Short mmCIF file of C-alpha atoms and ligand atoms in Angstrom, two decimals:
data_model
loop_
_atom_site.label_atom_id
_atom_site.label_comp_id
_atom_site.label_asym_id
_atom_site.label_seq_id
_atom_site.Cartn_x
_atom_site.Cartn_y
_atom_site.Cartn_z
CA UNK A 1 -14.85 -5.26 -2.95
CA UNK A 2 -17.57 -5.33 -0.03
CA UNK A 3 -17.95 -1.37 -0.07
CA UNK A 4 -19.90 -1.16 3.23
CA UNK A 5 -16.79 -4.07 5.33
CA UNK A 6 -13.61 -2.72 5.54
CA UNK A 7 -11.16 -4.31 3.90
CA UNK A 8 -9.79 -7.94 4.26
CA UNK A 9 -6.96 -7.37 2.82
CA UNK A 10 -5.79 -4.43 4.64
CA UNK A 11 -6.45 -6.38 7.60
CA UNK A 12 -4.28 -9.21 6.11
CA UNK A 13 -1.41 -6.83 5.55
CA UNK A 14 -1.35 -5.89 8.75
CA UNK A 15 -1.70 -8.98 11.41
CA UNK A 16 1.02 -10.23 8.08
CA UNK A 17 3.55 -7.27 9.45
CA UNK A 18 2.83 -7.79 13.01
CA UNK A 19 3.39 -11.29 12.68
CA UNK A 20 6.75 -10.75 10.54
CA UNK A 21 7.66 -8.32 13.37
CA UNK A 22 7.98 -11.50 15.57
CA UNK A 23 10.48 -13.20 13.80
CA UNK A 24 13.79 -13.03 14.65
CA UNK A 25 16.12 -10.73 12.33
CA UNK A 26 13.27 -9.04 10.49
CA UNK A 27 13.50 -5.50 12.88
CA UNK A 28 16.32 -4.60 10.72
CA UNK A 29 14.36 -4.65 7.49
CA UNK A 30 11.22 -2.51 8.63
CA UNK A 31 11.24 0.93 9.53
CA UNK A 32 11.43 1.75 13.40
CA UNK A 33 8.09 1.95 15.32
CA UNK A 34 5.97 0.03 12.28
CA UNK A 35 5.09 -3.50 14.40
CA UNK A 36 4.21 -1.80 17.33
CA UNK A 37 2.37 1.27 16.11
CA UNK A 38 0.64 -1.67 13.66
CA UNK A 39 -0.12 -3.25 16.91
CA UNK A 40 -1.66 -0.19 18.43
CA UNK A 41 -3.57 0.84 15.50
CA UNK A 42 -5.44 -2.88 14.73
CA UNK A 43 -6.03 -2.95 18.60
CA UNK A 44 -7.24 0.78 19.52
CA UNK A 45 -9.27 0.96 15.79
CA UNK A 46 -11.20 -2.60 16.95
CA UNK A 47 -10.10 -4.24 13.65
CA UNK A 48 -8.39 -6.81 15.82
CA UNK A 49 -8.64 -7.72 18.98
CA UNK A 50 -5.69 -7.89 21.61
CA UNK A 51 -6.07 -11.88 21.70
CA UNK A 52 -5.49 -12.29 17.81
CA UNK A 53 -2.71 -9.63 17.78
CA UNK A 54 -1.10 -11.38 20.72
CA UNK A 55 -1.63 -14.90 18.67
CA UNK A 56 -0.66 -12.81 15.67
CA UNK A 57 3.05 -11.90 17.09
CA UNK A 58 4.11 -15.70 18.60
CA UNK A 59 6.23 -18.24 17.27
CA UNK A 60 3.88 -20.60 16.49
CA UNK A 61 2.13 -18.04 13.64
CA UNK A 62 5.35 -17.40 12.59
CA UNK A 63 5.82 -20.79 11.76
CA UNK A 64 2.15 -20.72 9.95
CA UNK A 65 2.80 -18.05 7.55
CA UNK A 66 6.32 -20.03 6.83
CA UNK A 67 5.18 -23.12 5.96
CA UNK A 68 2.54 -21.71 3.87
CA UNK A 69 4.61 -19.56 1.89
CA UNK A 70 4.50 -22.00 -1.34
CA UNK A 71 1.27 -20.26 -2.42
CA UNK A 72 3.05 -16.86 -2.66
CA UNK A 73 7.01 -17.96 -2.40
CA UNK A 74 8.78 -14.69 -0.48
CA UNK A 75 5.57 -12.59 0.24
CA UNK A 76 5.46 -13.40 4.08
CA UNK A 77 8.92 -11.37 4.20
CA UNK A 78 7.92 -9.03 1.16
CA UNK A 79 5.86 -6.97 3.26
CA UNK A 80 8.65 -5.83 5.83
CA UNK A 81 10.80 -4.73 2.01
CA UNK A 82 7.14 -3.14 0.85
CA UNK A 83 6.95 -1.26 3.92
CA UNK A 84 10.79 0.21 4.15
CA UNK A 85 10.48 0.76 -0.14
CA UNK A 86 7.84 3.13 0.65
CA UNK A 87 8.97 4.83 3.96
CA UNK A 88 12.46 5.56 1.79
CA UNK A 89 10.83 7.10 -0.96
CA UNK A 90 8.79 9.06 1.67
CA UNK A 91 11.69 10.26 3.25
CA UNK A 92 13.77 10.91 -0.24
CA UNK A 93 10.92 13.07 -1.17
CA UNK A 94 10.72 14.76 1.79
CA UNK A 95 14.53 15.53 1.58
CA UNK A 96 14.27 16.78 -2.05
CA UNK A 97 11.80 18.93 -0.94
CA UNK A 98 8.21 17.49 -1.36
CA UNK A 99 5.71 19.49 1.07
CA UNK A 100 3.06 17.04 0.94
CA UNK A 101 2.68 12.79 0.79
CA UNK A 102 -0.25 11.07 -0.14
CA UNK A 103 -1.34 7.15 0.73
CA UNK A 104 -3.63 5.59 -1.34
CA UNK A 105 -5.41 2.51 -0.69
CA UNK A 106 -3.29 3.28 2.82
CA UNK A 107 -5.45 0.29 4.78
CA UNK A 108 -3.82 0.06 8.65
CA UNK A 109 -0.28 1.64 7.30
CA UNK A 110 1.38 4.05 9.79
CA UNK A 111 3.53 5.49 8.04
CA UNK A 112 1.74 8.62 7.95
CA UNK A 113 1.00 8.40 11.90
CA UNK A 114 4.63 7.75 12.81
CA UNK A 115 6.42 10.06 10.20
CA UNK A 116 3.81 13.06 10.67
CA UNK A 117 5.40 14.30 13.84
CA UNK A 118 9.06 14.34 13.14
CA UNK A 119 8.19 16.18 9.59
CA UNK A 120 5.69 18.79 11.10
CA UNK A 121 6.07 21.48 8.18
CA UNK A 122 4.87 18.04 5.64
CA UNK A 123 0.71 17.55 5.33
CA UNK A 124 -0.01 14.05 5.17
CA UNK A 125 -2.92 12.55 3.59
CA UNK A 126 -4.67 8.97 3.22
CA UNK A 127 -7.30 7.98 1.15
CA UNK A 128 -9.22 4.50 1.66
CA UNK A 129 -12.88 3.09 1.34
CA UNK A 130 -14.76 4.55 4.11
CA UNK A 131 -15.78 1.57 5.13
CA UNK A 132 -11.53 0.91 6.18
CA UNK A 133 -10.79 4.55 6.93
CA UNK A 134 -13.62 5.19 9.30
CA UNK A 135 -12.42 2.60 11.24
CA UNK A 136 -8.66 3.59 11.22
CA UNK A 137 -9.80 7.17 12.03
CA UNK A 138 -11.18 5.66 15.09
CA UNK A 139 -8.19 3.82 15.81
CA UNK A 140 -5.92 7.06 14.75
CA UNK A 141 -8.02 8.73 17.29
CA UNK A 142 -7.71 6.44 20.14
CA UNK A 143 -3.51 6.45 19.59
CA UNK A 144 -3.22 10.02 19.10
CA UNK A 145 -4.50 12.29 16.30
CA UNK A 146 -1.53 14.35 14.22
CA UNK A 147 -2.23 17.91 13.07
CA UNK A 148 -0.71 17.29 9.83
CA UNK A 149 -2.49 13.89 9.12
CA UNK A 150 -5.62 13.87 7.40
CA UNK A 151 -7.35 10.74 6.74
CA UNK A 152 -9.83 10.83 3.86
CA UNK A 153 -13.25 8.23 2.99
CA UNK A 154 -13.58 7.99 -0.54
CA UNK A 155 -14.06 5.36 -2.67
CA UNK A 156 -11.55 6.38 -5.86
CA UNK A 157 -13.36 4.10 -8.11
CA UNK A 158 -16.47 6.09 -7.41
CA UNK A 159 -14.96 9.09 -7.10
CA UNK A 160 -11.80 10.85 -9.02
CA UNK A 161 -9.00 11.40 -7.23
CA UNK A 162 -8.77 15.62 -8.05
CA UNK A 163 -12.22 16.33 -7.32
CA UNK A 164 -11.51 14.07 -3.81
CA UNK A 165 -8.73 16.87 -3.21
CA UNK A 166 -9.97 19.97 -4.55
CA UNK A 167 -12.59 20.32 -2.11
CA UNK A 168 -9.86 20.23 1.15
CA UNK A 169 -8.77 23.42 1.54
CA UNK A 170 -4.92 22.10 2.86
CA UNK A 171 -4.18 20.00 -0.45
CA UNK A 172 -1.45 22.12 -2.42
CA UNK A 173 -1.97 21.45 -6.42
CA UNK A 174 1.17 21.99 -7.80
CA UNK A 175 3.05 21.07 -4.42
CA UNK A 176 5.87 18.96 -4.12
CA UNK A 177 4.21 15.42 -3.58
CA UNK A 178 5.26 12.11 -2.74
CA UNK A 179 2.05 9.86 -3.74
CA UNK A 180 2.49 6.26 -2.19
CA UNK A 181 0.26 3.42 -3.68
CA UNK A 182 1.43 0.63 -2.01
CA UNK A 183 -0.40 -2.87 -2.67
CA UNK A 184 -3.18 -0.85 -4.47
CA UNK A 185 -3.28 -0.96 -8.24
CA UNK A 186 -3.37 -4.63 -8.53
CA UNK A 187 -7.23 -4.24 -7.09
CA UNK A 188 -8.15 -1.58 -9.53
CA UNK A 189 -9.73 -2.17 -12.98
CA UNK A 190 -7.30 -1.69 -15.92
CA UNK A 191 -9.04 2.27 -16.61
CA UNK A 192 -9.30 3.12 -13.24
CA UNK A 193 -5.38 2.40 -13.19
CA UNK A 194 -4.39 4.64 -16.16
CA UNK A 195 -6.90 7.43 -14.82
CA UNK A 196 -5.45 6.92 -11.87
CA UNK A 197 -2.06 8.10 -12.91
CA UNK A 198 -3.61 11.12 -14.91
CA UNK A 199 -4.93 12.22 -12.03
CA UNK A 200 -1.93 11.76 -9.76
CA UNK A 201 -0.28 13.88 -12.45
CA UNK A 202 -3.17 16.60 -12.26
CA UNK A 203 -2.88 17.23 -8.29
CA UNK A 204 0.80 17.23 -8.17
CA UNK A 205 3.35 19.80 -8.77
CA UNK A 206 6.47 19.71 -10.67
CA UNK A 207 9.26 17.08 -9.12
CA UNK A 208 6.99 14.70 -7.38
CA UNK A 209 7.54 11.22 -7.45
CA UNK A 210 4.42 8.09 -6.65
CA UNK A 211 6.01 4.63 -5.58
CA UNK A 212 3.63 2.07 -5.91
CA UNK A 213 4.19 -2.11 -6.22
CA UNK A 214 2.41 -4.12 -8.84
CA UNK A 215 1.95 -7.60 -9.92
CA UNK A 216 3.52 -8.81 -13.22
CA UNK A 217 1.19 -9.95 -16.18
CA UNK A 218 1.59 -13.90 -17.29
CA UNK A 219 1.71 -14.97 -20.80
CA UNK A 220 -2.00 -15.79 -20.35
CA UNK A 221 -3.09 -12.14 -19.72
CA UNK A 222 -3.47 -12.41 -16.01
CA UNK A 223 -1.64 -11.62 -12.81
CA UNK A 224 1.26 -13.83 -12.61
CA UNK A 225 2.26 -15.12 -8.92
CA UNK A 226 4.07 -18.30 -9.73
CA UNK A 227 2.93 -21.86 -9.77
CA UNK A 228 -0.62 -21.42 -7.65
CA UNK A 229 -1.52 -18.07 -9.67
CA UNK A 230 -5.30 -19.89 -10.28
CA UNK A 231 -5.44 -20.83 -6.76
CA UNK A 232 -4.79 -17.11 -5.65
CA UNK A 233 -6.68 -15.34 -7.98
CA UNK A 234 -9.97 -17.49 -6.62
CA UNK A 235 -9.17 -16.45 -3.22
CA UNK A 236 -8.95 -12.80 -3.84
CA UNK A 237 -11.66 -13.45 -5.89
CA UNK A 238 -13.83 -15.14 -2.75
CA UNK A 239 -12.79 -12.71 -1.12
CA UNK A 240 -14.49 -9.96 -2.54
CA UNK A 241 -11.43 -8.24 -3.42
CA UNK A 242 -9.89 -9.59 -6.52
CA UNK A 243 -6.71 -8.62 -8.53
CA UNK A 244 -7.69 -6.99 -12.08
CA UNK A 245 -4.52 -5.31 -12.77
CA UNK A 246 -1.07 -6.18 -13.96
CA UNK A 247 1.60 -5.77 -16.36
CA UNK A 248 4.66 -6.75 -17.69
CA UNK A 249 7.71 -4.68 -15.99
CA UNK A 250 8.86 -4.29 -20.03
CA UNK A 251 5.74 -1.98 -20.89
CA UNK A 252 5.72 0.39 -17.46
CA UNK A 253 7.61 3.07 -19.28
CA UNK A 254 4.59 3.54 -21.92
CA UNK A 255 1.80 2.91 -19.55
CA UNK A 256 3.54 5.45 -17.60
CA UNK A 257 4.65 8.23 -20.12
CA UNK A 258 0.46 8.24 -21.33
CA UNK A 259 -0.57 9.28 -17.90
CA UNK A 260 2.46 12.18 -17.55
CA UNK A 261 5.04 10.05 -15.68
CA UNK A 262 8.23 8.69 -16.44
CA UNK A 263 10.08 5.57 -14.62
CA UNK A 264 12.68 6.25 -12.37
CA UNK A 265 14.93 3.49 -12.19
CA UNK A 266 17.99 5.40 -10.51
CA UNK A 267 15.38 5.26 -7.68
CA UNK A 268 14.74 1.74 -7.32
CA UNK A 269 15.85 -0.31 -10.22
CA UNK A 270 13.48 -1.64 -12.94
CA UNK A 271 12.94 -5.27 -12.03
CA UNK A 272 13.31 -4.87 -7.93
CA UNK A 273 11.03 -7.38 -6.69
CA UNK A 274 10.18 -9.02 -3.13
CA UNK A 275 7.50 -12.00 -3.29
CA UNK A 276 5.60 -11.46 -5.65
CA UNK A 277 5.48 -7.86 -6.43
CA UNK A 278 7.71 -5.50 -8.31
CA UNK A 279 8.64 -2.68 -6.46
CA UNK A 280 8.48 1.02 -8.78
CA UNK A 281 9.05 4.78 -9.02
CA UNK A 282 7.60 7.40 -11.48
CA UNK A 283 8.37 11.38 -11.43
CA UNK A 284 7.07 13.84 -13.03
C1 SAM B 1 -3.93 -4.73 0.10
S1 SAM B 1 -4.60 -3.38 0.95
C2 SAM B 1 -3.11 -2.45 1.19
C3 SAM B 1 -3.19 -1.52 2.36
C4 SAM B 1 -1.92 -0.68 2.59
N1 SAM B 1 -1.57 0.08 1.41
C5 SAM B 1 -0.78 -1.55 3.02
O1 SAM B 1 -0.03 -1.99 2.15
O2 SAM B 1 -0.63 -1.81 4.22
C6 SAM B 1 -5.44 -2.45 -0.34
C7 SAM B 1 -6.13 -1.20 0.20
O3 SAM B 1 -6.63 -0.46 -0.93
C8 SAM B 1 -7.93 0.02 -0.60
N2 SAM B 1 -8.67 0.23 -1.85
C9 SAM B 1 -8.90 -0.68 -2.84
N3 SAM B 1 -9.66 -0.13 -3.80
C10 SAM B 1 -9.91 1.16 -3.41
C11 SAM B 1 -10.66 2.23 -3.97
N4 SAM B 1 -11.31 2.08 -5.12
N5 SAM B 1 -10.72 3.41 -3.30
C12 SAM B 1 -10.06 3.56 -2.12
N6 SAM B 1 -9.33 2.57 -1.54
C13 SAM B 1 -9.26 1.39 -2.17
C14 SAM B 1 -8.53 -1.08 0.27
O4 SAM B 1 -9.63 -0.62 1.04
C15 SAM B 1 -7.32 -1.49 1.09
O5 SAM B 1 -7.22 -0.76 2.29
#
């Protein structure tokens, strides 16, 4: 990706949630406070302007993402499922006891904003590009900064996700940890994946859990989306952000048990999928 722009996609995900948040029925499927503190965010950060998140939450964009919801079939309403999959695993966690969640790849997500308040004895952390977390800090800044948030700009294919952590003094090693990578691994290159997991298992304690969404692998090798797979993957590609990871829901367990982590399907099922993306829980 463009390291010194923040990122389109986050910015995608976002205006995608506040425009969901406009259509009638969908408040029931997202977590309270995510449209409007998604709203707040894009707006106070400058990532958006007021005019495009007003345009962003009428009918007539509602109708926009609909009717082109052929090239991804499901994903315009995915993201409202994405965004209550992870807030329940957060919250799960948190109930079983996990002291600290991390967000990686966390974009304009607020779940760490709006949950870091009502769980004030929990640290939350992000991790993004600092290109896209320097401008949610500023945003995070403008709509109110939490004591137990901290919002980190690193670049994890640059640098590894441990030695990111070891150097703040609040990050607990072998804490109780929910690790959230939601939308994430799809961008990263197949080793940067499986190191990625290592090290998830390296700077968490004993009973954590990471719930992260993927995209499945087609018989050709390469993400599979449906019908207009070629057509997406040269728009991510254009994009500057393209997918480079997937694989078949089948082979998780393995990928997962080399990198210290074993499935969870009690949690979430193995094969729950919204849109285009299969939804997934490891602990350790
Ligand atoms: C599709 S967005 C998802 C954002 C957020 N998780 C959500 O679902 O609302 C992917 C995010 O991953 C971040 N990302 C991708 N590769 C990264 C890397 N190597 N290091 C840090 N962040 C990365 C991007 O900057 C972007 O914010």
């Amino acid at each position: 990706m463009h390291q010194d722009k923040p990122s389109r996609t986050a910015y995608k995900v976002a205006l995608n949630v506040v425009t969901l948040g406009a259509k009638p029925g969908m408040d029931k499927f997202f977590p309270p406070g995510t449209v409007q503190a998604t709203e707040n965010l894009l707006v106070a950060s400058g990532a958006a302007g007021a005019r495009t998140v007003r345009w962003s939450r009428s009918q007539r964009m509602v109708s926009v993402y609909e009717a082109f919801d052929w090239v991804l079939p499901g994903q315009f309403e995915a993201f409202a499922h994405r965004k209550a999959f992870c807030e329940r695993q957060v919250r799960d966690g948190i109930g079983a006891g996990a002291t600290q969640i991390l967000v990686l790849g966390a974009g304009y997500d607020t779940l760490g904003w709006r949950l870091a308040p009502e769980f004030s004895g929990v640290n939350f952390f992000e991790i993004d590009h600092p290109a896209t977390a320097r401008l949610k800090s500023r945003g995070i800044g403008a709509i109110g900064r939490r004591k137990n948030l901290c919002l980190i700009a690193e670049d994890l294919g640059e640098r590894k996700l441990s030695d990111v952590l070891k150097t703040d003094d609040s990050w607990v090693q072998d804490a109780r940890t929910v690790i959230v990578a939601e939308g994430l691994v799809m961008y990263l290159h197949p080793e940067a994946v499986r190191d990625l997991f290592c090290q998830c298992d390296v700077i968490a304690g004993v009973g954590s859990r990471i719930a992260f969404t993927y995209i499945p692998i087609g018989a050709d090798g390469r993400p599979d989306v449906g019908r207009w797979t070629g057509l997406m993957l040269w728009l991510q590609k254009v994009a500057g952000e393209p997918w480079t990871w997937s694989i078949r829901p089948e082979d998780l367990d393995l990928f997962l048990e080399a990198s210290g982590w074993t499935i969870a399907p009690e949690q979430e099922g193995r094969t729950r999928k919204h849109g285009v993306e299969f939804y997934a829980v490891a602990t350790k």
